PDB file of C-alpha atoms in Angstrom:
ATOM      1  CA  MET A   1      91.026  67.959 108.430  1.00 44.00           C
ATOM      2  CA  ASN A   2      88.449  70.119 108.208  1.00 57.00           C
ATOM      3  CA  LEU A   3      84.879  69.215 108.333  1.00 61.00           C
ATOM      4  CA  PRO A   4      82.779  71.875 105.808  1.00 76.00           C
ATOM      5  CA  ARG A   5      80.502  74.404 107.954  1.00 81.00           C
ATOM      6  CA  GLN A   6      77.471  73.364 108.597  1.00 86.00           C
ATOM      7  CA  PRO A   7      74.318  76.669 108.413  1.00 90.00           C
ATOM      8  CA  GLY A   8      73.616  77.452 111.978  1.00 90.00           C
ATOM      9  CA  ILE A   9      76.582  76.217 113.851  1.00 90.00           C
ATOM     10  CA  PRO A  10      78.987  79.243 114.530  1.00 89.00           C
ATOM     11  CA  HIS A  11      82.673  78.623 113.986  1.00 91.00           C
ATOM     12  CA  PRO A  12      85.214  78.583 116.814  1.00 91.00           C
ATOM     13  CA  ARG A  13      86.789  81.774 117.861  1.00 91.00           C
ATOM     14  CA  LEU A  14      90.598  82.276 117.033  1.00 92.00           C
ATOM     15  CA  PRO A  15      92.866  82.803 120.341  1.00 90.00           C
ATOM     16  CA  LEU A  16      93.553  85.823 121.632  1.00 92.00           C
ATOM     17  CA  PRO A  17      96.472  86.762 120.809  1.00 90.00           C
ATOM     18  CA  GLU A  18      97.992  87.315 124.030  1.00 84.00           C
ATOM     19  CA  GLY A  19      99.642  90.289 124.173  1.00 81.00           C
ATOM     20  CA  GLN A  20     101.595  89.063 120.503  1.00 86.00           C
ATOM     21  CA  PRO A  21     101.505  90.700 117.221  1.00 89.00           C
ATOM     22  CA  GLU A  22      98.114  89.753 115.508  1.00 93.00           C
ATOM     23  CA  ASP A  23      99.482  86.722 112.908  1.00 94.00           C
ATOM     24  CA  LEU A  24      97.987  88.169 109.744  1.00 95.00           C
ATOM     25  CA  ALA A  25      98.743  84.453 107.610  1.00 94.00           C
ATOM     26  CA  ALA A  26      96.967  82.468 110.535  1.00 94.00           C
ATOM     27  CA  PHE A  27      94.175  84.811 110.809  1.00 95.00           C
ATOM     28  CA  GLN A  28      93.572  85.282 107.100  1.00 95.00           C
ATOM     29  CA  GLN A  29      93.705  80.680 107.201  1.00 95.00           C
ATOM     30  CA  TRP A  30      91.213  81.041 110.215  1.00 95.00           C
ATOM     31  CA  LEU A  31      89.284  83.719 107.668  1.00 95.00           C
ATOM     32  CA  SER A  32      88.959  81.079 104.595  1.00 94.00           C
ATOM     33  CA  GLU A  33      87.831  78.816 107.333  1.00 93.00           C
ATOM     34  CA  ALA A  34      85.367  80.353 109.297  1.00 94.00           C
ATOM     35  CA  ILE A  35      84.044  81.997 106.053  1.00 94.00           C
ATOM     36  CA  PRO A  36      84.578  79.673 103.117  1.00 91.00           C
ATOM     37  CA  MET A  37      84.208  81.744 100.788  1.00 93.00           C
ATOM     38  CA  VAL A  38      87.219  83.389 101.072  1.00 95.00           C
ATOM     39  CA  SER A  39      88.948  81.910  99.551  1.00 92.00           C
ATOM     40  CA  ALA A  40      88.167  81.969  96.369  1.00 93.00           C
ATOM     41  CA  LEU A  41      88.339  86.587  96.540  1.00 95.00           C
ATOM     42  CA  GLY A  42      91.698  86.251  95.840  1.00 95.00           C
ATOM     43  CA  ILE A  43      94.083  88.052  98.629  1.00 96.00           C
ATOM     44  CA  ASN A  44      96.931  87.953  98.173  1.00 96.00           C
ATOM     45  CA  GLU A  45      97.927  89.835 101.185  1.00 95.00           C
ATOM     46  CA  VAL A  46      97.166  91.270 104.189  1.00 96.00           C
ATOM     47  CA  SER A  47      98.473  94.031 105.904  1.00 97.00           C
ATOM     48  CA  ARG A  48      98.315  96.951 109.658  1.00 96.00           C
ATOM     49  CA  GLN A  49      99.474 100.098 109.724  1.00 94.00           C
ATOM     50  CA  ASP A  50      99.114 102.120 112.203  1.00 93.00           C
ATOM     51  CA  ASP A  51      94.289 102.880 111.923  1.00 96.00           C
ATOM     52  CA  SER A  52      94.736 101.373 107.674  1.00 98.00           C
ATOM     53  CA  LEU A  53      94.095  97.010 106.833  1.00 98.00           C
ATOM     54  CA  THR A  54      95.300  96.940 104.210  1.00 98.00           C
ATOM     55  CA  TRP A  55      95.270  93.400 101.038  1.00 98.00           C
ATOM     56  CA  GLN A  56      96.417  92.768  97.658  1.00 98.00           C
ATOM     57  CA  LEU A  57      94.016  90.990  95.624  1.00 98.00           C
ATOM     58  CA  ALA A  58      93.931  89.332  91.961  1.00 98.00           C
ATOM     59  CA  LEU A  59      91.454  90.693  89.708  1.00 98.00           C
ATOM     60  CA  SER A  60      91.289  87.498  88.040  1.00 97.00           C
ATOM     61  CA  PRO A  61      89.454  85.471  90.348  1.00 97.00           C
ATOM     62  CA  ASN A  62      86.782  88.935  90.634  1.00 97.00           C
ATOM     63  CA  LEU A  63      86.357  89.100  86.995  1.00 96.00           C
ATOM     64  CA  ASN A  64      82.436  89.445  84.919  1.00 96.00           C
ATOM     65  CA  ASP A  65      81.305  89.305  81.550  1.00 97.00           C
ATOM     66  CA  LYS A  66      83.585  92.184  80.109  1.00 96.00           C
ATOM     67  CA  GLY A  67      86.569  91.142  81.719  1.00 96.00           C
ATOM     68  CA  THR A  68      86.524  93.544  84.746  1.00 97.00           C
ATOM     69  CA  GLY A  69      86.313  93.736  88.907  1.00 97.00           C
ATOM     70  CA  PHE A  70      82.568  92.416  88.907  1.00 97.00           C
ATOM     71  CA  GLY A  71      80.219  94.621  91.948  1.00 97.00           C
ATOM     72  CA  GLY A  72      78.958  92.678  93.058  1.00 96.00           C
ATOM     73  CA  ALA A  73      82.482  90.185  94.593  1.00 97.00           C
ATOM     74  CA  LEU A  74      83.700  93.732  94.764  1.00 98.00           C
ATOM     75  CA  THR A  75      81.016  94.318  97.490  1.00 97.00           C
ATOM     76  CA  ALA A  76      81.329  91.526  99.049  1.00 97.00           C
ATOM     77  CA  GLN A  77      85.231  92.178  99.454  1.00 98.00           C
ATOM     78  CA  THR A  78      84.750  95.888 100.725  1.00 98.00           C
ATOM     79  CA  THR A  79      82.369  95.232 103.756  1.00 97.00           C
ATOM     80  CA  LEU A  80      83.954  91.881 104.127  1.00 98.00           C
ATOM     81  CA  GLN A  81      87.660  93.998 104.615  1.00 98.00           C
ATOM     82  CA  GLY A  82      84.801  96.514 107.071  1.00 98.00           C
ATOM     83  CA  TRP A  83      84.488  93.325 109.476  1.00 98.00           C
ATOM     84  CA  CYS A  84      88.093  92.075 109.777  1.00 98.00           C
ATOM     85  CA  TRP A  85      89.027  96.730 110.346  1.00 98.00           C
ATOM     86  CA  LEU A  86      87.444  95.890 113.960  1.00 98.00           C
ATOM     87  CA  THR A  87      87.302  91.940 114.801  1.00 97.00           C
ATOM     88  CA  LEU A  88      91.116  92.713 114.142  1.00 97.00           C
ATOM     89  CA  TRP A  89      90.866  96.344 116.266  1.00 97.00           C
ATOM     90  CA  LEU A  90      89.590  94.360 119.117  1.00 97.00           C
ATOM     91  CA  ARG A  91      91.360  91.108 118.426  1.00 96.00           C
ATOM     92  CA  GLU A  92      95.158  93.927 119.508  1.00 94.00           C
ATOM     93  CA  ARG A  93      92.843  94.543 122.736  1.00 94.00           C
ATOM     94  CA  GLY A  94      92.273  91.290 123.792  1.00 94.00           C
ATOM     95  CA  ILE A  95      88.422  91.700 123.315  1.00 94.00           C
ATOM     96  CA  ALA A  96      86.450  88.641 121.716  1.00 93.00           C
ATOM     97  CA  ARG A  97      83.430  89.624 120.857  1.00 94.00           C
ATOM     98  CA  ASP A  98      80.650  89.181 117.996  1.00 95.00           C
ATOM     99  CA  VAL A  99      80.595  92.123 114.556  1.00 97.00           C
ATOM    100  CA  VAL A 100      78.016  92.930 112.212  1.00 97.00           C
ATOM    101  CA  VAL A 101      77.780  95.075 109.245  1.00 97.00           C
ATOM    102  CA  ALA A 102      74.925  97.430 110.632  1.00 97.00           C
ATOM    103  CA  GLU A 103      74.875  99.661 107.186  1.00 97.00           C
ATOM    104  CA  ALA A 104      76.682  99.004 104.075  1.00 97.00           C
ATOM    105  CA  SER A 105      77.192 101.347 100.396  1.00 97.00           C
ATOM    106  CA  GLN A 106      79.169 101.927  97.521  1.00 97.00           C
ATOM    107  CA  ARG A 107      79.548 103.935  95.267  1.00 98.00           C
ATOM    108  CA  PHE A 108      81.760 102.525  91.922  1.00 98.00           C
ATOM    109  CA  LEU A 109      84.097 105.659  90.472  1.00 98.00           C
ATOM    110  CA  ALA A 110      85.997 102.954  87.920  1.00 98.00           C
ATOM    111  CA  PRO A 111      86.110 100.019  85.960  1.00 98.00           C
ATOM    112  CA  VAL A 112      88.804  97.512  87.715  1.00 98.00           C
ATOM    113  CA  THR A 113      90.906  96.287  85.461  1.00 97.00           C
ATOM    114  CA  SER A 114      94.370  94.868  87.025  1.00 97.00           C
ATOM    115  CA  ASP A 115      95.045  93.071  90.368  1.00 98.00           C
ATOM    116  CA  TYR A 116      94.431  95.916  92.627  1.00 98.00           C
ATOM    117  CA  ARG A 117      94.881  97.157  96.803  1.00 98.00           C
ATOM    118  CA  LEU A 118      91.783  97.469  99.279  1.00 98.00           C
ATOM    119  CA  VAL A 119      92.870 100.280 102.146  1.00 98.00           C
ATOM    120  CA  CYS A 120      90.107 100.452 105.334  1.00 98.00           C
ATOM    121  CA  THR A 121      89.959 103.247 107.829  1.00 98.00           C
ATOM    122  CA  PRO A 122      87.952 104.426 110.429  1.00 98.00           C
ATOM    123  CA  ALA A 123      85.903 106.964 108.532  1.00 98.00           C
ATOM    124  CA  LEU A 124      86.331 109.876 111.294  1.00 98.00           C
ATOM    125  CA  PRO A 125      90.146 110.426 113.035  1.00 97.00           C
ATOM    126  CA  GLU A 126      88.826 110.308 116.496  1.00 98.00           C
ATOM    127  CA  GLY A 127      86.179 107.122 115.471  1.00 98.00           C
ATOM    128  CA  PRO A 128      88.372 104.140 117.425  1.00 98.00           C
ATOM    129  CA  ALA A 129      88.629 106.481 120.676  1.00 98.00           C
ATOM    130  CA  GLN A 130      84.813 106.614 120.814  1.00 98.00           C
ATOM    131  CA  LEU A 131      84.232 103.055 119.669  1.00 98.00           C
ATOM    132  CA  ALA A 132      86.266 102.661 123.122  1.00 97.00           C
ATOM    133  CA  ASN A 133      84.372 104.523 125.022  1.00 97.00           C
ATOM    134  CA  LYS A 134      81.435 103.312 124.029  1.00 97.00           C
ATOM    135  CA  LEU A 135      82.535  99.949 124.384  1.00 97.00           C
ATOM    136  CA  ALA A 136      83.751 100.808 127.762  1.00 96.00           C
ATOM    137  CA  GLU A 137      80.575 102.598 129.175  1.00 96.00           C
ATOM    138  CA  ARG A 138      78.437 100.650 126.940  1.00 96.00           C
ATOM    139  CA  GLY A 139      78.831  97.171 126.286  1.00 95.00           C
ATOM    140  CA  LYS A 140      78.766  97.332 122.378  1.00 96.00           C
ATOM    141  CA  GLY A 141      79.469 100.387 120.099  1.00 97.00           C
ATOM    142  CA  ARG A 142      79.020 100.688 115.808  1.00 98.00           C
ATOM    143  CA  ILE A 143      82.032 102.465 113.738  1.00 98.00           C
ATOM    144  CA  ALA A 144      82.107 104.207 110.440  1.00 98.00           C
ATOM    145  CA  LEU A 145      85.072 102.495 108.177  1.00 98.00           C
ATOM    146  CA  ILE A 146      85.488 103.898 104.478  1.00 98.00           C
ATOM    147  CA  GLN A 147      87.105 100.922 102.059  1.00 98.00           C
ATOM    148  CA  GLN A 148      89.067 102.624  98.939  1.00 98.00           C
ATOM    149  CA  LEU A 149      89.894 100.098  95.956  1.00 98.00           C
ATOM    150  CA  TYR A 150      92.337 101.687  93.747  1.00 98.00           C
ATOM    151  CA  CYS A 151      94.207 100.208  90.702  1.00 97.00           C
ATOM    152  CA  GLY A 152      97.510 101.397  90.334  1.00 96.00           C
ATOM    153  CA  GLU A 153      97.387 105.354  91.347  1.00 97.00           C
ATOM    154  CA  LYS A 154      93.643 105.287  89.913  1.00 98.00           C
ATOM    155  CA  LEU A 155      90.943 105.111  93.169  1.00 98.00           C
ATOM    156  CA  CYS A 156      88.387 102.815  91.098  1.00 98.00           C
ATOM    157  CA  LEU A 157      85.712 102.139  93.769  1.00 98.00           C
ATOM    158  CA  GLU A 158      84.865 103.953  97.622  1.00 98.00           C
ATOM    159  CA  ALA A 159      82.457 101.775 100.074  1.00 98.00           C
ATOM    160  CA  ASN A 160      81.024 103.664 103.476  1.00 98.00           C
ATOM    161  CA  GLY A 161      80.422 100.510 106.724  1.00 97.00           C
ATOM    162  CA  SER A 162      79.003 101.119 109.682  1.00 98.00           C
ATOM    163  CA  TYR A 163      80.150  98.116 111.779  1.00 98.00           C
ATOM    164  CA  ALA A 164      78.645  96.846 115.400  1.00 98.00           C
ATOM    165  CA  VAL A 165      80.700  95.342 118.123  1.00 98.00           C
ATOM    166  CA  LEU A 166      76.989  93.353 119.911  1.00 96.00           C
ATOM    167  CA  PRO A 167      77.178  92.773 123.777  1.00 93.00           C
ATOM    168  CA  SER A 168      78.612  88.998 124.879  1.00 87.00           C
ATOM    169  CA  ARG A 169      76.517  86.973 125.488  1.00 76.00           C
TER     170      ARG A 169
END
């Protein structure tokens, strides 16, 4: 049985995948325990391919008073997805480190009117390699990520974030 989270007490890390592909269902379950609001965000499916992380989400738990996507929920999702992208990238390399969002911004382009997908990728193709170099040289680093929210083929929201890998303690 999982005990409720307590302020000021870190949640235990998920063991690294040890040379195996990441079990995204297990990661999502751990994430829901580590960050309680995750279970209310309507994440139906998580997938990774190359340098992208894609979530399929239900609109119903994220509705606003107008019957469209609530900007605060969508913003939380984009910020969390960037954190997950970087955390999974590190885990794939056998690195267990703390990740934080340093900056984030969103641009709302159209109302979100149906279930949707959120895709996170590096802002620059060379971003992951540059981050790997910084981690090797300095033990910390940052990467810029972009999250794009689509209803069908329509781009409804674009977010940008800078995520930092903190030095080991």
